[in-house]
Short mmCIF file of N, CA and C in Angstrom, two decimals:
data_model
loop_
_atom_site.label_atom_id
_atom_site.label_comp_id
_atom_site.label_asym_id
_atom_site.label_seq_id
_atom_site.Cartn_x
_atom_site.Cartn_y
_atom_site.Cartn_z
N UNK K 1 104.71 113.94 78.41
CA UNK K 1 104.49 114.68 79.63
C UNK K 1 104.16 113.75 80.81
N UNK K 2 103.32 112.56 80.59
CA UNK K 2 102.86 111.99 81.94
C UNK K 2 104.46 111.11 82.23
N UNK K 3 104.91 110.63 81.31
CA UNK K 3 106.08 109.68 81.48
C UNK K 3 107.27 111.02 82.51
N UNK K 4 107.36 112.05 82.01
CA UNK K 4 108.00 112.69 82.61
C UNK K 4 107.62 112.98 84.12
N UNK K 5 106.16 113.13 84.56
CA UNK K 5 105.55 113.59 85.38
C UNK K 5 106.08 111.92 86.63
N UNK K 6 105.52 110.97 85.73
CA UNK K 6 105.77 109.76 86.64
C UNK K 6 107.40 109.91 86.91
N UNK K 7 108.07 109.63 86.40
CA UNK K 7 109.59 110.16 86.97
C UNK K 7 109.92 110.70 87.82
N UNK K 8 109.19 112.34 87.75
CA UNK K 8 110.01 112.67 88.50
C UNK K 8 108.80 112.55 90.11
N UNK K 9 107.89 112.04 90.07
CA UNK K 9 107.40 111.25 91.39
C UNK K 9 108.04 110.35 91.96
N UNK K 10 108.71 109.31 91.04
CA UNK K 10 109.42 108.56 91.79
C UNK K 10 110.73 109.04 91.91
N UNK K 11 111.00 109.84 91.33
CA UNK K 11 112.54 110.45 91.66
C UNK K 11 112.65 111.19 93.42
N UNK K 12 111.20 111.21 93.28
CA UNK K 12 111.10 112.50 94.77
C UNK K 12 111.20 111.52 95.59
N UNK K 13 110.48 110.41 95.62
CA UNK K 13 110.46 109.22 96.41
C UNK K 13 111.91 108.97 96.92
N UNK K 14 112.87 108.73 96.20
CA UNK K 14 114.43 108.31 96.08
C UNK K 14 113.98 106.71 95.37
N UNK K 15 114.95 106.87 94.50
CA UNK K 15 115.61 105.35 93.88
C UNK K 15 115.67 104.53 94.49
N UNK K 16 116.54 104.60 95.39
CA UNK K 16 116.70 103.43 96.14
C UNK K 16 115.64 103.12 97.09
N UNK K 17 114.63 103.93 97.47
CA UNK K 17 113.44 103.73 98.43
C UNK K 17 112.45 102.70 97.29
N UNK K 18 112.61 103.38 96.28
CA UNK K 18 111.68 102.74 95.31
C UNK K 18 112.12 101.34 94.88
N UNK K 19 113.41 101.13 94.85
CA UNK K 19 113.64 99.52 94.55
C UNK K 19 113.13 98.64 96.02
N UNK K 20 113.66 99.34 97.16
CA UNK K 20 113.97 98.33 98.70
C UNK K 20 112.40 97.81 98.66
N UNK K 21 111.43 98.96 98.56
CA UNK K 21 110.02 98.33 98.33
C UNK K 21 109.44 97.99 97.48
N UNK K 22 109.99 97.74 96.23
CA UNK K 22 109.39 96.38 95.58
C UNK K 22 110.21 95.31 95.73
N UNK K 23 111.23 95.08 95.90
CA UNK K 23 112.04 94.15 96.65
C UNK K 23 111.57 93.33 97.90
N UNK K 24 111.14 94.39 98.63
CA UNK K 24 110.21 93.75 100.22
C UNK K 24 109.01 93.18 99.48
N UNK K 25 108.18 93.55 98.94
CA UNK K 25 106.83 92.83 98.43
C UNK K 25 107.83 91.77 97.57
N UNK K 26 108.20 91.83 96.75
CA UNK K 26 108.51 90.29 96.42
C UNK K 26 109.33 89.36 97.58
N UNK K 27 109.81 89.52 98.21
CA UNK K 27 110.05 88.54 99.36
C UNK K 27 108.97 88.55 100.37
N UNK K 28 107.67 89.09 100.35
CA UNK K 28 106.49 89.04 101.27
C UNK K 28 105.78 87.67 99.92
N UNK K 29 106.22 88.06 98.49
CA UNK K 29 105.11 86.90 97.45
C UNK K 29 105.86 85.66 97.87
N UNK K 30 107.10 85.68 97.51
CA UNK K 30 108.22 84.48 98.18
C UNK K 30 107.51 84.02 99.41
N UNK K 31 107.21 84.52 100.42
CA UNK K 31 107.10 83.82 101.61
C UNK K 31 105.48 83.11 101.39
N UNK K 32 104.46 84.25 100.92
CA UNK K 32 103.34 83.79 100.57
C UNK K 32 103.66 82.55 99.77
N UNK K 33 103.68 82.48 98.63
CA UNK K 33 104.03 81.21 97.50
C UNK K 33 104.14 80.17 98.48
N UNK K 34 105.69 80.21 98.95
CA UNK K 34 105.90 78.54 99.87
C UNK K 34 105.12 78.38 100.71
N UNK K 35 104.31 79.10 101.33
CA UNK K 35 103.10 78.80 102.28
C UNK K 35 102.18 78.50 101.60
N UNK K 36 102.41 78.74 100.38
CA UNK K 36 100.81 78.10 99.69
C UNK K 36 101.08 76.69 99.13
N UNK K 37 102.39 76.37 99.19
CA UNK K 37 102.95 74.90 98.75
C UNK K 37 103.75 74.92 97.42
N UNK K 38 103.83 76.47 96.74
CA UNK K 38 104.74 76.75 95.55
C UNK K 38 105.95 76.55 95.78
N UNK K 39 106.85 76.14 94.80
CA UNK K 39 107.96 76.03 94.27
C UNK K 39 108.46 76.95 93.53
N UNK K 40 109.41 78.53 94.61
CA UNK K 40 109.61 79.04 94.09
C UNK K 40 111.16 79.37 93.41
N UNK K 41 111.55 79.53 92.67
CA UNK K 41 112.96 79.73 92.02
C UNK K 41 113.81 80.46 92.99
N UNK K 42 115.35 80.21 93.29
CA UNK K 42 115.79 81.09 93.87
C UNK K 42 115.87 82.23 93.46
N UNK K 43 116.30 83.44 93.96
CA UNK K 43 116.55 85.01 93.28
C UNK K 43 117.16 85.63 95.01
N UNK K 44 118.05 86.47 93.92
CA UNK K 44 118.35 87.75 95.21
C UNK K 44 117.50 88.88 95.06
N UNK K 45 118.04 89.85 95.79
CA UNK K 45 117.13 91.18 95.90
C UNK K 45 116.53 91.89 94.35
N UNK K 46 115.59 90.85 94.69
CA UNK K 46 115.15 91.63 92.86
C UNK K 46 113.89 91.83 93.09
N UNK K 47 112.75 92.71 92.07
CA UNK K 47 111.57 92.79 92.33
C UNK K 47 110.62 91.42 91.51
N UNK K 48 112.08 90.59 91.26
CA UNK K 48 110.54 89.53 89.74
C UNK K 48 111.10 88.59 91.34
N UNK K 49 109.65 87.74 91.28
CA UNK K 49 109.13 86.54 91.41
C UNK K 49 109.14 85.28 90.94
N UNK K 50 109.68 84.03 90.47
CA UNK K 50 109.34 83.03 89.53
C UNK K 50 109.23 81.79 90.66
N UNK K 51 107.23 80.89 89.51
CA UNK K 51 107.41 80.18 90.52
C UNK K 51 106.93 78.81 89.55
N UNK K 52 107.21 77.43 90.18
CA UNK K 52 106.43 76.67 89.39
C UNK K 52 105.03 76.31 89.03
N UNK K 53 104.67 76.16 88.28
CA UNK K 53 102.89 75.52 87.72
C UNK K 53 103.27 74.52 87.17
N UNK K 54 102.46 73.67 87.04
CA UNK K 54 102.25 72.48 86.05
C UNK K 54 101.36 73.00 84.71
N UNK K 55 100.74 73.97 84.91
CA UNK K 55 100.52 74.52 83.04
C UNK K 55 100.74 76.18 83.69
N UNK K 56 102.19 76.51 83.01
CA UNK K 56 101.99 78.13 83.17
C UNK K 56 101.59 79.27 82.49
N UNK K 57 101.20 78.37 81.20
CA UNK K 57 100.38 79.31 80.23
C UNK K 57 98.52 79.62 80.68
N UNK K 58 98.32 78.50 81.23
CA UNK K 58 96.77 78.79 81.35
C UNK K 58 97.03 79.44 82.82
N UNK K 59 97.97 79.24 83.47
CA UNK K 59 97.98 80.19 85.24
C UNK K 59 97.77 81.62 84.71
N UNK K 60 99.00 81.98 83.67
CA UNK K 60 99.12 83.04 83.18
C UNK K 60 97.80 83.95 82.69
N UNK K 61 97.14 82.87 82.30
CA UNK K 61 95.69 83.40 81.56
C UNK K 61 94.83 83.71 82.56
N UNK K 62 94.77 82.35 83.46
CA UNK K 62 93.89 82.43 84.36
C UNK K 62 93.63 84.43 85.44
N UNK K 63 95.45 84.71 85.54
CA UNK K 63 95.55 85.41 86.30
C UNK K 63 94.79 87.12 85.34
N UNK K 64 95.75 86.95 83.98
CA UNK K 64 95.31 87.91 82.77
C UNK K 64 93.75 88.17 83.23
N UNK K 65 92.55 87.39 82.64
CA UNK K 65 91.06 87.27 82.93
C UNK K 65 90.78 87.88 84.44
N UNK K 66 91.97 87.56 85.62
CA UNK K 66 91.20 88.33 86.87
C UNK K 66 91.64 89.88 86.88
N UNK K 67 92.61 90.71 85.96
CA UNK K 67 92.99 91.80 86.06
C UNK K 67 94.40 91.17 86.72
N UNK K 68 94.99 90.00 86.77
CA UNK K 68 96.36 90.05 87.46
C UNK K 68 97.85 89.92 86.37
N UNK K 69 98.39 90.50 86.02
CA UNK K 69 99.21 90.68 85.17
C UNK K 69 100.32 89.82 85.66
N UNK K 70 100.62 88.36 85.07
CA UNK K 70 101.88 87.91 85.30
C UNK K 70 102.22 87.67 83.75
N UNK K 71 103.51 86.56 84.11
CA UNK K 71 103.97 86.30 82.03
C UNK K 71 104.73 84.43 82.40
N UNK K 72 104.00 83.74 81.49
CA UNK K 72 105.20 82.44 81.92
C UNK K 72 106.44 82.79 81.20
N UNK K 73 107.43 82.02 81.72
CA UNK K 73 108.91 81.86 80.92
C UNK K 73 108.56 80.61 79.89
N UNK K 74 108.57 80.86 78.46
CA UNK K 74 108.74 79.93 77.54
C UNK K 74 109.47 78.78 77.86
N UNK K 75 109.11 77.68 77.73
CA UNK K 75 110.15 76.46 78.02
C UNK K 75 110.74 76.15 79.29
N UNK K 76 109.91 76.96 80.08
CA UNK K 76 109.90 76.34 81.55
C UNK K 76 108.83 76.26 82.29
N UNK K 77 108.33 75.91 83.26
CA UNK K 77 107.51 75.61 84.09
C UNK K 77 107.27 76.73 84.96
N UNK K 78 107.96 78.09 84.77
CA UNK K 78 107.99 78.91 85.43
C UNK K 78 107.06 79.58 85.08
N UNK K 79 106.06 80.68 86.15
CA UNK K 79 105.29 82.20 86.20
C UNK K 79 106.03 83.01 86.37
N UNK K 80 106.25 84.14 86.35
CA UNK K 80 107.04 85.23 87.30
C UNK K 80 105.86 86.51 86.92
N UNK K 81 106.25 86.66 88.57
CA UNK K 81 105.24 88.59 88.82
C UNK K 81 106.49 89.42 89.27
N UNK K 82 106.16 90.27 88.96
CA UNK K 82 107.07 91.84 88.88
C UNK K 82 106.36 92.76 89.89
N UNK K 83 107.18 92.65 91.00
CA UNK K 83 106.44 93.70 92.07
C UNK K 83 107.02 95.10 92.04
N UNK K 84 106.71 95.98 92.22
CA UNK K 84 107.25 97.49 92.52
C UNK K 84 106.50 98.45 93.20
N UNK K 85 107.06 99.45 93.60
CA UNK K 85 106.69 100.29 94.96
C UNK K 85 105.22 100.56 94.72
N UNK K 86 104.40 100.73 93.63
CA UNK K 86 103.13 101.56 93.30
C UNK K 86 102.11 99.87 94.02
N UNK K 87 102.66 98.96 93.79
CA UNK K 87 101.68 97.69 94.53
C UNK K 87 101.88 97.91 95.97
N UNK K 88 100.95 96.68 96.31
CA UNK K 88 100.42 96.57 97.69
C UNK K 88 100.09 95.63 97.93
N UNK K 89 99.69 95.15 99.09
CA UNK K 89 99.61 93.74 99.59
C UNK K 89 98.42 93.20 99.30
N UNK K 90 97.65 93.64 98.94
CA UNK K 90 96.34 93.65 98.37
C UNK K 90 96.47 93.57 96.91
N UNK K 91 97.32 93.90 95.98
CA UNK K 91 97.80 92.84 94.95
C UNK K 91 98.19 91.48 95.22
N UNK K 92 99.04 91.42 95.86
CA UNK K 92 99.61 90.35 96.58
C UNK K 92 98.42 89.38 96.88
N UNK K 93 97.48 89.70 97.47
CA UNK K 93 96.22 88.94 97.81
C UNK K 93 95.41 88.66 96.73
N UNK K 94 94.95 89.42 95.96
CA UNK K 94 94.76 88.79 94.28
C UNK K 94 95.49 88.12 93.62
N UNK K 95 96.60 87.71 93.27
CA UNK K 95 97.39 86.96 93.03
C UNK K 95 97.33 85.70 93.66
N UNK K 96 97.34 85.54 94.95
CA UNK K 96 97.33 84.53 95.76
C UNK K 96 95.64 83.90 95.47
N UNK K 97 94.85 84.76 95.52
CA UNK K 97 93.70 84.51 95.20
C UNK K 97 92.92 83.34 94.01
N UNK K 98 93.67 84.32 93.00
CA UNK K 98 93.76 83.35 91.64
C UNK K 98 93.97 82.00 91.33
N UNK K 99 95.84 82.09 92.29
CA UNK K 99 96.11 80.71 92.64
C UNK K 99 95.45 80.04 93.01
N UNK K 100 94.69 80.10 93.91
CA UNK K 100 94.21 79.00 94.65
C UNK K 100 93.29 77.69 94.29
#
């Protein structure tokens, strides 16, 4: 029932409203990141994020322990965060936070 209920909220929203804005917040983390001196992976209009660390398992943790949900990519140097319409820039700012 709730899985159904969430659906059709974002269904009312429109689809495509719901991708363009998690799409915009990840090119708002993109712009944040390189201003913070990250190295971020290219990507097109997508909602994931990937960026470099020098340990991305303990970033990963680090972020886990503040309530910030990211995941490293195995066998790379990469983080990636997954933005979508229900976040806010104020995620965005915890995240950045963590980093620092």
């Amino acid at each position: 029932d709730a899985a159904i209920a969430a659906f059709d909220v974002l269904a009312a929203a429109g689809w495509d409203a719901i991708h363009a804005r998690g799409a915009s917040l990840a090119e708002a983390l993109v712009a944040r990141l390189t201003a913070a001196g990250k190295t971020v992976a290219p990507h097109g209009a997508t909602t994931l994020t990937s960026w470099e660390e020098d340990d991305p398992i303990a970033v990963r943790d680090r972020c886990a322990a503040a309530g910030v949900i990211v995941r490293d990519l195995p066998g790379t140097p990469y983080v990636r965060a997954s933005t979508g319409a229900w976040n806010d820039e104020g995620d965005l700012d915890r995240l950045l936070d963590v980093l620092q």
